[in-house]
Every structure is written in structure tokens, then in C-alpha cells.
């Protein structure tokens, strides 16, 4: 559906390749295209970035997180999506980003919540940049109270990410 409020429900999909996918039902905003492959179909969801972020931001934080955390996550998630889009290589699905944690977890409307949607709207268009380009950013589920210096990890091109404590000191 072309309507901002429209959605498509995909029910009882049988997945041959389950790595990186959630096999549950999914309700999606935007357009959905089924692309035939030798093993079945790939489902591609084409939607505006801000609509995509409604589900991504909600999935990235625990329910009931502070609004400022949702806003910060919206900026990081938007930056990460645009960074992936800038580096996307042509592929059969004509997709820029996947829906697994490798890129950013995206479950469509199934994960959306009001606070995350408000945060996406409040930060619309805001991104993190480094040297004029969208910054290479990371997300993690639990840092144990302190993040790692990127230069001390195996990540390349991330020296701008330094260790910080994530709670009161």
C-alpha cells in the first residue's frame, strides 16, 4: 500500500534459510516485493527511512526506556542505516540493508512502540557525521557498564569510537 498508514501482513512464511531471519508473522509498512530465487522467494520491504526507523529504534531498546535514550538511538540507527546504504553493493534484491542484527534488527510494525516513533519524529534527519560522511557507528545489547575503545578491537576505521562508562561514576 502507498498510504503512510497502510501495511502488509506476511503470515506463516516457510523459510529454507533461517539464519538471520525471524520466521514469525510480520506486518510491514511500505511496499513488499517477492523476488524469486532458485530456493523460493526473497521478501524485500521498500519503505521510507523514517518509517523503517520506527521498528528499528523500538527493537533496539527495552520498553520503558527514557525518551532521551530513544532519541539518541534514533540518531544512531539513522546514521547506521545511511552508512550501510552508502556502502551497499548492487544485489539481486536491490536492497540496501538487511533486517538482522548484522545491519539492524527490523521486525516491522510488530516491534513498533509509541515512544520510539515519537523519538524518530523528534530527531528527523539528524545523523552523526565524521569528515563529512555518515559516521561508522556500533550498537550492542550490553556493554557491562563500559564500552570498548574501537582501536583495541578488531574493527577497522573506527578509531573515533572511544571507551565510555554508561552509568553513574
Short mmCIF file of N, CA and C in Angstrom, two decimals:
data_model
loop_
_atom_site.label_atom_id
_atom_site.label_comp_id
_atom_site.label_asym_id
_atom_site.label_seq_id
_atom_site.Cartn_x
_atom_site.Cartn_y
_atom_site.Cartn_z
N UNK A 1 0.83 -1.21 0.00
CA UNK A 1 0.00 0.00 0.00
C UNK A 1 0.86 1.26 0.00
N UNK A 2 0.40 2.28 -0.71
CA UNK A 2 1.13 3.53 -0.77
C UNK A 2 0.82 4.45 0.39
N UNK A 3 -0.24 4.20 1.12
CA UNK A 3 -0.63 5.03 2.24
C UNK A 3 0.38 4.92 3.37
N UNK A 4 0.65 6.04 4.05
CA UNK A 4 1.54 6.04 5.21
C UNK A 4 1.02 5.10 6.29
N UNK A 5 -0.28 4.97 6.40
CA UNK A 5 -0.88 4.14 7.44
C UNK A 5 -1.18 2.72 6.97
N UNK A 6 -0.88 2.41 5.72
CA UNK A 6 -1.14 1.07 5.19
C UNK A 6 -0.06 0.10 5.62
N UNK A 7 -0.36 -1.19 5.57
CA UNK A 7 0.62 -2.22 5.90
C UNK A 7 0.27 -3.51 5.18
N UNK A 8 1.24 -4.42 5.17
CA UNK A 8 1.07 -5.74 4.57
C UNK A 8 1.39 -6.76 5.64
N UNK A 9 0.59 -7.80 5.77
CA UNK A 9 0.83 -8.85 6.75
C UNK A 9 1.31 -10.10 6.03
N UNK A 10 2.48 -10.58 6.42
CA UNK A 10 3.03 -11.83 5.86
C UNK A 10 2.87 -12.88 6.94
N UNK A 11 2.06 -13.91 6.64
CA UNK A 11 1.75 -14.94 7.62
C UNK A 11 2.33 -16.29 7.21
N UNK A 12 2.77 -17.01 8.20
CA UNK A 12 3.17 -18.42 8.06
C UNK A 12 4.16 -18.66 6.93
N UNK A 13 5.13 -17.78 6.81
CA UNK A 13 6.15 -17.97 5.78
C UNK A 13 7.05 -19.14 6.16
N UNK A 14 7.34 -20.01 5.18
CA UNK A 14 8.27 -21.12 5.39
C UNK A 14 9.63 -20.67 4.92
N UNK A 15 10.60 -20.69 5.83
CA UNK A 15 11.94 -20.22 5.50
C UNK A 15 12.87 -21.41 5.33
N UNK A 16 13.55 -21.45 4.20
CA UNK A 16 14.53 -22.50 3.97
C UNK A 16 15.83 -22.12 4.66
N UNK A 17 16.24 -20.88 4.49
CA UNK A 17 17.46 -20.37 5.11
C UNK A 17 17.05 -19.52 6.29
N UNK A 18 17.17 -20.03 7.51
CA UNK A 18 16.66 -19.34 8.69
C UNK A 18 17.70 -18.46 9.37
N UNK A 19 18.95 -18.54 8.97
CA UNK A 19 20.00 -17.74 9.60
C UNK A 19 19.71 -16.25 9.38
N UNK A 20 19.65 -15.51 10.47
CA UNK A 20 19.46 -14.07 10.37
C UNK A 20 18.02 -13.64 10.16
N UNK A 21 17.07 -14.57 10.22
CA UNK A 21 15.67 -14.24 9.97
C UNK A 21 14.81 -14.70 11.13
N UNK A 22 13.74 -13.98 11.38
CA UNK A 22 12.74 -14.41 12.35
C UNK A 22 11.60 -15.00 11.53
N UNK A 23 11.24 -16.23 11.83
CA UNK A 23 10.25 -16.91 11.00
C UNK A 23 8.81 -16.57 11.36
N UNK A 24 8.60 -15.71 12.34
CA UNK A 24 7.24 -15.36 12.74
C UNK A 24 6.54 -14.47 11.72
N UNK A 25 5.25 -14.27 11.94
CA UNK A 25 4.48 -13.38 11.07
C UNK A 25 5.03 -11.97 11.19
N UNK A 26 4.90 -11.22 10.12
CA UNK A 26 5.39 -9.85 10.11
C UNK A 26 4.40 -8.93 9.43
N UNK A 27 4.14 -7.79 10.04
CA UNK A 27 3.34 -6.75 9.41
C UNK A 27 4.30 -5.63 9.05
N UNK A 28 4.28 -5.23 7.77
CA UNK A 28 5.27 -4.30 7.25
C UNK A 28 4.62 -3.06 6.65
N UNK A 29 5.27 -1.93 6.83
CA UNK A 29 4.88 -0.70 6.16
C UNK A 29 5.49 -0.70 4.76
N UNK A 30 5.02 0.19 3.91
CA UNK A 30 5.62 0.36 2.59
C UNK A 30 5.26 -0.75 1.62
N UNK A 31 6.07 -0.85 0.57
CA UNK A 31 5.84 -1.85 -0.47
C UNK A 31 6.60 -3.13 -0.16
N UNK A 32 6.05 -4.24 -0.56
CA UNK A 32 6.68 -5.54 -0.36
C UNK A 32 6.80 -6.20 -1.73
N UNK A 33 8.01 -6.66 -2.04
CA UNK A 33 8.25 -7.33 -3.32
C UNK A 33 8.79 -8.74 -3.04
N UNK A 34 8.24 -9.71 -3.74
CA UNK A 34 8.70 -11.08 -3.62
C UNK A 34 9.55 -11.39 -4.84
N UNK A 35 10.82 -11.68 -4.62
CA UNK A 35 11.77 -11.90 -5.71
C UNK A 35 12.08 -13.39 -5.76
N UNK A 36 11.78 -14.05 -6.90
CA UNK A 36 12.04 -15.48 -7.00
C UNK A 36 13.54 -15.79 -6.99
N UNK A 37 13.90 -16.87 -6.31
CA UNK A 37 15.27 -17.37 -6.30
C UNK A 37 15.20 -18.86 -6.59
N UNK A 38 16.32 -19.52 -6.80
CA UNK A 38 16.28 -20.97 -7.03
C UNK A 38 15.73 -21.75 -5.83
N UNK A 39 15.67 -21.11 -4.65
CA UNK A 39 15.25 -21.81 -3.43
C UNK A 39 13.91 -21.34 -2.90
N UNK A 40 13.24 -20.47 -3.62
CA UNK A 40 11.96 -19.92 -3.16
C UNK A 40 11.87 -18.45 -3.51
N UNK A 41 11.59 -17.63 -2.51
CA UNK A 41 11.46 -16.20 -2.73
C UNK A 41 12.21 -15.43 -1.66
N UNK A 42 12.73 -14.28 -2.02
CA UNK A 42 13.26 -13.31 -1.06
C UNK A 42 12.21 -12.22 -0.96
N UNK A 43 11.96 -11.77 0.27
CA UNK A 43 10.99 -10.71 0.50
C UNK A 43 11.75 -9.42 0.74
N UNK A 44 11.45 -8.40 -0.07
CA UNK A 44 12.10 -7.10 0.06
C UNK A 44 11.05 -6.08 0.44
N UNK A 45 11.31 -5.36 1.51
CA UNK A 45 10.40 -4.34 2.02
C UNK A 45 10.98 -2.98 1.65
N UNK A 46 10.30 -2.24 0.81
CA UNK A 46 10.73 -0.92 0.37
C UNK A 46 9.91 0.13 1.10
N UNK A 47 10.57 0.93 1.94
CA UNK A 47 9.85 1.93 2.71
C UNK A 47 10.76 3.10 3.02
N UNK A 48 10.17 4.26 3.36
CA UNK A 48 10.99 5.42 3.69
C UNK A 48 11.82 5.17 4.95
N UNK A 49 12.97 5.81 5.02
CA UNK A 49 13.90 5.63 6.13
C UNK A 49 13.23 5.87 7.48
N UNK A 50 12.49 6.96 7.62
CA UNK A 50 11.88 7.27 8.91
C UNK A 50 10.88 6.20 9.34
N UNK A 51 10.13 5.64 8.40
CA UNK A 51 9.19 4.55 8.72
C UNK A 51 9.95 3.29 9.16
N UNK A 52 11.05 3.01 8.50
CA UNK A 52 11.91 1.88 8.88
C UNK A 52 12.41 2.05 10.32
N UNK A 53 12.77 3.27 10.66
CA UNK A 53 13.34 3.53 11.98
C UNK A 53 12.34 3.32 13.12
N UNK A 54 11.05 3.45 12.86
CA UNK A 54 10.06 3.21 13.92
C UNK A 54 10.26 1.83 14.53
N UNK A 55 10.44 0.83 13.70
CA UNK A 55 10.63 -0.53 14.18
C UNK A 55 12.04 -0.79 14.69
N UNK A 56 13.04 -0.20 14.05
CA UNK A 56 14.43 -0.42 14.44
C UNK A 56 14.71 0.15 15.84
N UNK A 57 14.29 1.39 16.07
CA UNK A 57 14.55 2.04 17.35
C UNK A 57 13.83 1.30 18.48
N UNK A 58 12.60 0.92 18.24
CA UNK A 58 11.84 0.19 19.27
C UNK A 58 12.50 -1.15 19.60
N UNK A 59 13.04 -1.83 18.61
CA UNK A 59 13.67 -3.13 18.82
C UNK A 59 15.02 -3.02 19.52
N UNK A 60 15.64 -1.85 19.45
CA UNK A 60 16.99 -1.68 19.98
C UNK A 60 17.03 -1.38 21.47
N UNK A 61 15.92 -0.93 22.05
CA UNK A 61 15.91 -0.54 23.46
C UNK A 61 14.82 -1.26 24.23
N UNK A 62 15.02 -1.44 25.52
CA UNK A 62 13.96 -2.06 26.33
C UNK A 62 12.75 -1.15 26.43
N UNK A 63 11.57 -1.74 26.47
CA UNK A 63 10.34 -0.97 26.64
C UNK A 63 10.44 -0.14 27.91
N UNK A 64 10.01 1.11 27.84
CA UNK A 64 10.04 1.99 29.00
C UNK A 64 11.35 2.74 29.19
N UNK A 65 12.24 2.68 28.21
CA UNK A 65 13.49 3.44 28.30
C UNK A 65 13.18 4.93 28.32
N UNK A 66 14.09 5.75 28.85
CA UNK A 66 13.87 7.21 28.85
C UNK A 66 13.77 7.75 27.42
N UNK A 67 12.97 8.80 27.24
CA UNK A 67 12.78 9.39 25.91
C UNK A 67 14.11 9.82 25.29
N UNK A 68 15.02 10.35 26.09
CA UNK A 68 16.31 10.78 25.55
C UNK A 68 17.11 9.60 25.02
N UNK A 69 16.94 8.42 25.60
CA UNK A 69 17.60 7.22 25.08
C UNK A 69 17.02 6.85 23.72
N UNK A 70 15.70 6.95 23.59
CA UNK A 70 15.07 6.68 22.29
C UNK A 70 15.55 7.68 21.23
N UNK A 71 15.68 8.94 21.62
CA UNK A 71 16.15 9.95 20.67
C UNK A 71 17.59 9.66 20.24
N UNK A 72 18.45 9.36 21.20
CA UNK A 72 19.84 9.04 20.87
C UNK A 72 19.90 7.80 19.97
N UNK A 73 19.07 6.80 20.27
CA UNK A 73 19.05 5.59 19.46
C UNK A 73 18.56 5.90 18.05
N UNK A 74 17.60 6.80 17.93
CA UNK A 74 17.09 7.17 16.60
C UNK A 74 18.20 7.78 15.75
N UNK A 75 19.01 8.65 16.35
CA UNK A 75 20.11 9.27 15.61
C UNK A 75 21.15 8.22 15.22
N UNK A 76 21.51 7.35 16.14
CA UNK A 76 22.48 6.29 15.84
C UNK A 76 21.93 5.34 14.77
N UNK A 77 20.68 4.92 14.91
CA UNK A 77 20.09 3.99 13.94
C UNK A 77 19.97 4.62 12.55
N UNK A 78 19.61 5.89 12.48
CA UNK A 78 19.52 6.59 11.20
C UNK A 78 20.90 6.66 10.55
N UNK A 79 21.90 7.00 11.37
CA UNK A 79 23.27 7.09 10.87
C UNK A 79 23.74 5.74 10.34
N UNK A 80 23.48 4.69 11.10
CA UNK A 80 23.90 3.35 10.70
C UNK A 80 23.21 2.92 9.41
N UNK A 81 21.93 3.20 9.28
CA UNK A 81 21.21 2.84 8.05
C UNK A 81 21.78 3.57 6.84
N UNK A 82 22.04 4.85 6.99
CA UNK A 82 22.58 5.63 5.87
C UNK A 82 24.01 5.22 5.55
N UNK A 83 24.78 4.82 6.56
CA UNK A 83 26.13 4.33 6.33
C UNK A 83 26.08 3.05 5.50
N UNK A 84 25.19 2.10 5.89
CA UNK A 84 25.02 0.86 5.13
C UNK A 84 24.55 1.16 3.71
N UNK A 85 23.61 2.08 3.57
CA UNK A 85 23.08 2.43 2.25
C UNK A 85 24.19 2.97 1.34
N UNK A 86 25.06 3.80 1.90
CA UNK A 86 26.15 4.37 1.11
C UNK A 86 27.13 3.31 0.62
N UNK A 87 27.27 2.23 1.38
CA UNK A 87 28.21 1.17 1.02
C UNK A 87 27.56 -0.03 0.32
N UNK A 88 26.24 0.03 0.15
CA UNK A 88 25.52 -1.11 -0.43
C UNK A 88 26.01 -1.40 -1.85
N UNK A 89 26.22 -2.67 -2.10
CA UNK A 89 26.61 -3.12 -3.44
C UNK A 89 25.37 -3.58 -4.18
N UNK A 90 25.38 -3.47 -5.48
CA UNK A 90 24.23 -3.99 -6.24
C UNK A 90 24.02 -5.47 -5.92
N UNK A 91 22.74 -5.84 -5.75
CA UNK A 91 22.43 -7.24 -5.48
C UNK A 91 21.11 -7.59 -6.14
N UNK A 92 20.82 -8.88 -6.18
CA UNK A 92 19.63 -9.37 -6.86
C UNK A 92 18.35 -8.75 -6.30
N UNK A 93 18.34 -8.51 -4.99
CA UNK A 93 17.13 -7.99 -4.34
C UNK A 93 17.01 -6.47 -4.45
N UNK A 94 18.05 -5.82 -4.91
CA UNK A 94 18.09 -4.35 -4.98
C UNK A 94 17.87 -3.75 -3.59
N UNK A 95 18.47 -4.38 -2.57
CA UNK A 95 18.28 -3.92 -1.20
C UNK A 95 19.54 -3.21 -0.69
N UNK A 96 19.33 -2.31 0.27
CA UNK A 96 20.43 -1.55 0.84
C UNK A 96 20.88 -2.09 2.19
N UNK A 97 19.97 -2.75 2.89
CA UNK A 97 20.23 -3.15 4.27
C UNK A 97 19.42 -4.40 4.58
N UNK A 98 19.96 -5.25 5.46
CA UNK A 98 19.22 -6.46 5.83
C UNK A 98 18.40 -6.19 7.09
N UNK A 99 17.61 -7.16 7.51
CA UNK A 99 16.75 -6.96 8.68
C UNK A 99 17.25 -7.68 9.91
N UNK A 100 18.46 -8.23 9.86
CA UNK A 100 19.01 -8.95 11.01
C UNK A 100 19.90 -8.02 11.83
N UNK A 101 20.39 -8.50 12.95
CA UNK A 101 21.26 -7.71 13.81
C UNK A 101 22.57 -7.33 13.10
N UNK A 102 22.93 -8.03 12.04
CA UNK A 102 24.12 -7.67 11.27
C UNK A 102 24.05 -6.22 10.83
N UNK A 103 22.91 -5.80 10.35
CA UNK A 103 22.70 -4.40 9.98
C UNK A 103 21.99 -3.71 11.14
N UNK A 104 20.70 -3.96 11.27
CA UNK A 104 19.90 -3.52 12.41
C UNK A 104 18.66 -4.40 12.44
N UNK A 105 18.30 -4.86 13.62
CA UNK A 105 17.12 -5.71 13.75
C UNK A 105 15.89 -4.90 13.33
N UNK A 106 15.12 -5.48 12.41
CA UNK A 106 13.90 -4.83 11.92
C UNK A 106 12.80 -5.88 11.78
N UNK A 107 11.73 -5.68 12.53
CA UNK A 107 10.62 -6.62 12.50
C UNK A 107 9.34 -5.97 11.98
N UNK A 108 9.42 -4.76 11.49
CA UNK A 108 8.23 -4.08 11.01
C UNK A 108 7.36 -3.57 12.14
N UNK A 109 6.06 -3.50 11.90
CA UNK A 109 5.12 -2.98 12.89
C UNK A 109 5.09 -3.83 14.16
N UNK A 110 5.50 -5.08 14.07
CA UNK A 110 5.47 -5.98 15.22
C UNK A 110 6.25 -5.43 16.41
N UNK A 111 7.30 -4.67 16.16
CA UNK A 111 8.16 -4.15 17.23
C UNK A 111 7.89 -2.69 17.56
N UNK A 112 7.15 -1.98 16.75
CA UNK A 112 6.99 -0.54 16.96
C UNK A 112 6.31 -0.23 18.29
N UNK A 113 6.70 0.92 18.87
CA UNK A 113 6.03 1.43 20.06
C UNK A 113 6.04 2.95 20.01
N UNK A 114 5.09 3.55 20.68
CA UNK A 114 4.84 4.99 20.59
C UNK A 114 6.06 5.83 20.94
N UNK A 115 6.76 5.52 22.04
CA UNK A 115 7.91 6.34 22.43
C UNK A 115 8.99 6.35 21.36
N UNK A 116 9.25 5.20 20.76
CA UNK A 116 10.25 5.12 19.70
C UNK A 116 9.82 5.93 18.48
N UNK A 117 8.55 5.86 18.13
CA UNK A 117 8.02 6.62 17.00
C UNK A 117 8.14 8.11 17.25
N UNK A 118 7.82 8.55 18.46
CA UNK A 118 7.95 9.97 18.82
C UNK A 118 9.41 10.41 18.72
N UNK A 119 10.33 9.58 19.18
CA UNK A 119 11.76 9.92 19.14
C UNK A 119 12.27 10.03 17.71
N UNK A 120 11.82 9.14 16.84
CA UNK A 120 12.21 9.23 15.42
C UNK A 120 11.73 10.55 14.83
N UNK A 121 10.49 10.93 15.13
CA UNK A 121 9.96 12.20 14.63
C UNK A 121 10.69 13.40 15.20
N UNK A 122 11.04 13.35 16.47
CA UNK A 122 11.72 14.48 17.13
C UNK A 122 13.14 14.69 16.61
N UNK A 123 13.73 13.64 16.06
CA UNK A 123 15.12 13.74 15.57
C UNK A 123 15.21 13.62 14.05
N UNK A 124 14.10 13.76 13.37
CA UNK A 124 14.06 13.52 11.92
C UNK A 124 15.22 14.22 11.20
N UNK A 125 15.95 13.44 10.41
CA UNK A 125 17.04 13.96 9.62
C UNK A 125 18.36 14.09 10.35
N UNK A 126 18.39 13.95 11.67
CA UNK A 126 19.64 14.10 12.43
C UNK A 126 20.49 12.85 12.28
N UNK A 127 21.79 13.06 11.99
CA UNK A 127 22.73 11.95 11.87
C UNK A 127 24.06 12.36 12.50
N UNK A 128 24.92 11.39 12.67
CA UNK A 128 26.28 11.63 13.15
C UNK A 128 27.20 11.58 11.94
N UNK A 129 28.06 12.59 11.83
CA UNK A 129 28.98 12.64 10.69
C UNK A 129 30.41 12.76 11.18
N UNK A 130 31.31 12.24 10.37
CA UNK A 130 32.74 12.32 10.62
C UNK A 130 33.40 12.63 9.29
N UNK A 131 34.11 13.72 9.23
CA UNK A 131 34.78 14.15 7.99
C UNK A 131 33.80 14.25 6.82
N UNK A 132 32.59 14.75 7.10
CA UNK A 132 31.60 14.98 6.06
C UNK A 132 30.82 13.75 5.62
N UNK A 133 31.13 12.58 6.17
CA UNK A 133 30.44 11.34 5.80
C UNK A 133 29.66 10.82 7.02
N UNK A 134 28.66 9.98 6.76
CA UNK A 134 27.96 9.36 7.88
C UNK A 134 28.96 8.51 8.65
N UNK A 135 28.98 8.68 9.97
CA UNK A 135 29.96 8.00 10.81
C UNK A 135 29.69 6.51 10.88
N UNK A 136 30.75 5.76 11.06
CA UNK A 136 30.67 4.33 11.30
C UNK A 136 30.36 4.17 12.78
N UNK A 137 29.17 3.66 13.10
CA UNK A 137 28.73 3.55 14.49
C UNK A 137 28.39 2.10 14.82
N UNK A 138 28.38 1.80 16.11
CA UNK A 138 28.07 0.46 16.58
C UNK A 138 26.90 0.50 17.54
N UNK A 139 26.31 -0.65 17.74
CA UNK A 139 25.28 -0.84 18.75
C UNK A 139 25.60 -2.17 19.42
N UNK A 140 25.20 -2.30 20.67
CA UNK A 140 25.37 -3.56 21.37
C UNK A 140 24.25 -3.69 22.38
N UNK A 141 23.98 -4.91 22.78
CA UNK A 141 22.89 -5.14 23.72
C UNK A 141 23.32 -4.90 25.16
N UNK A 142 24.59 -5.14 25.47
CA UNK A 142 25.05 -4.97 26.84
C UNK A 142 26.55 -4.78 26.83
N UNK A 143 27.02 -3.66 27.36
CA UNK A 143 28.46 -3.40 27.38
C UNK A 143 29.06 -3.69 28.75
N UNK A 144 28.25 -4.10 29.72
CA UNK A 144 28.77 -4.39 31.04
C UNK A 144 29.16 -3.14 31.82
N UNK A 145 28.67 -1.99 31.40
CA UNK A 145 28.93 -0.74 32.12
C UNK A 145 29.99 0.14 31.50
N UNK A 146 30.77 -0.41 30.57
CA UNK A 146 31.79 0.39 29.90
C UNK A 146 31.99 -0.14 28.49
N UNK A 147 32.06 0.77 27.53
CA UNK A 147 32.28 0.34 26.14
C UNK A 147 33.77 0.16 25.89
N UNK A 148 34.10 -0.50 24.82
CA UNK A 148 35.48 -0.77 24.45
C UNK A 148 35.98 0.31 23.49
N UNK A 149 37.25 0.67 23.60
CA UNK A 149 37.86 1.52 22.60
C UNK A 149 37.90 0.76 21.28
N UNK A 150 37.42 1.35 20.23
CA UNK A 150 37.42 0.65 18.94
C UNK A 150 38.83 0.31 18.49
N UNK A 151 39.80 1.15 18.82
CA UNK A 151 41.17 0.86 18.40
C UNK A 151 41.73 -0.39 19.09
N UNK A 152 41.09 -0.82 20.21
CA UNK A 152 41.52 -2.02 20.91
C UNK A 152 40.75 -3.26 20.42
N UNK A 153 39.88 -3.08 19.45
CA UNK A 153 39.08 -4.20 18.92
C UNK A 153 39.57 -4.56 17.52
N UNK A 154 38.89 -5.49 16.91
CA UNK A 154 39.26 -5.90 15.55
C UNK A 154 38.61 -5.01 14.49
N UNK A 155 37.80 -4.05 14.91
CA UNK A 155 37.11 -3.18 13.95
C UNK A 155 38.09 -2.21 13.30
N UNK A 156 37.94 -2.05 12.00
CA UNK A 156 38.77 -1.10 11.25
C UNK A 156 37.99 0.18 11.02
N UNK A 157 38.68 1.26 10.86
CA UNK A 157 38.08 2.57 10.55
C UNK A 157 37.12 3.05 11.64
N UNK A 158 37.42 2.72 12.89
CA UNK A 158 36.52 3.12 13.97
C UNK A 158 37.28 3.75 15.13
N UNK A 159 38.46 4.29 14.88
CA UNK A 159 39.26 4.88 15.95
C UNK A 159 38.56 6.05 16.63
N UNK A 160 37.54 6.60 15.98
CA UNK A 160 36.80 7.72 16.57
C UNK A 160 35.91 7.27 17.73
N UNK A 161 35.72 5.98 17.91
CA UNK A 161 34.86 5.46 18.98
C UNK A 161 35.73 5.12 20.18
N UNK A 162 35.54 5.87 21.29
CA UNK A 162 36.36 5.70 22.47
C UNK A 162 35.54 5.11 23.62
N UNK A 163 36.22 4.55 24.58
CA UNK A 163 35.58 3.92 25.72
C UNK A 163 34.88 4.95 26.61
N UNK A 164 33.65 4.63 27.02
CA UNK A 164 32.89 5.47 27.95
C UNK A 164 32.15 4.59 28.94
N UNK A 165 31.93 5.11 30.15
CA UNK A 165 31.07 4.44 31.13
C UNK A 165 29.63 4.79 30.79
N UNK A 166 28.71 3.86 31.00
CA UNK A 166 27.33 4.15 30.63
C UNK A 166 26.41 4.34 31.84
N UNK A 167 27.00 4.62 32.99
CA UNK A 167 26.18 4.85 34.17
C UNK A 167 26.85 5.85 35.09
N UNK A 168 26.27 6.05 36.26
CA UNK A 168 26.87 7.00 37.19
C UNK A 168 28.26 6.52 37.62
N UNK A 169 29.16 7.44 37.82
CA UNK A 169 30.52 7.09 38.25
C UNK A 169 30.75 7.41 39.70
#
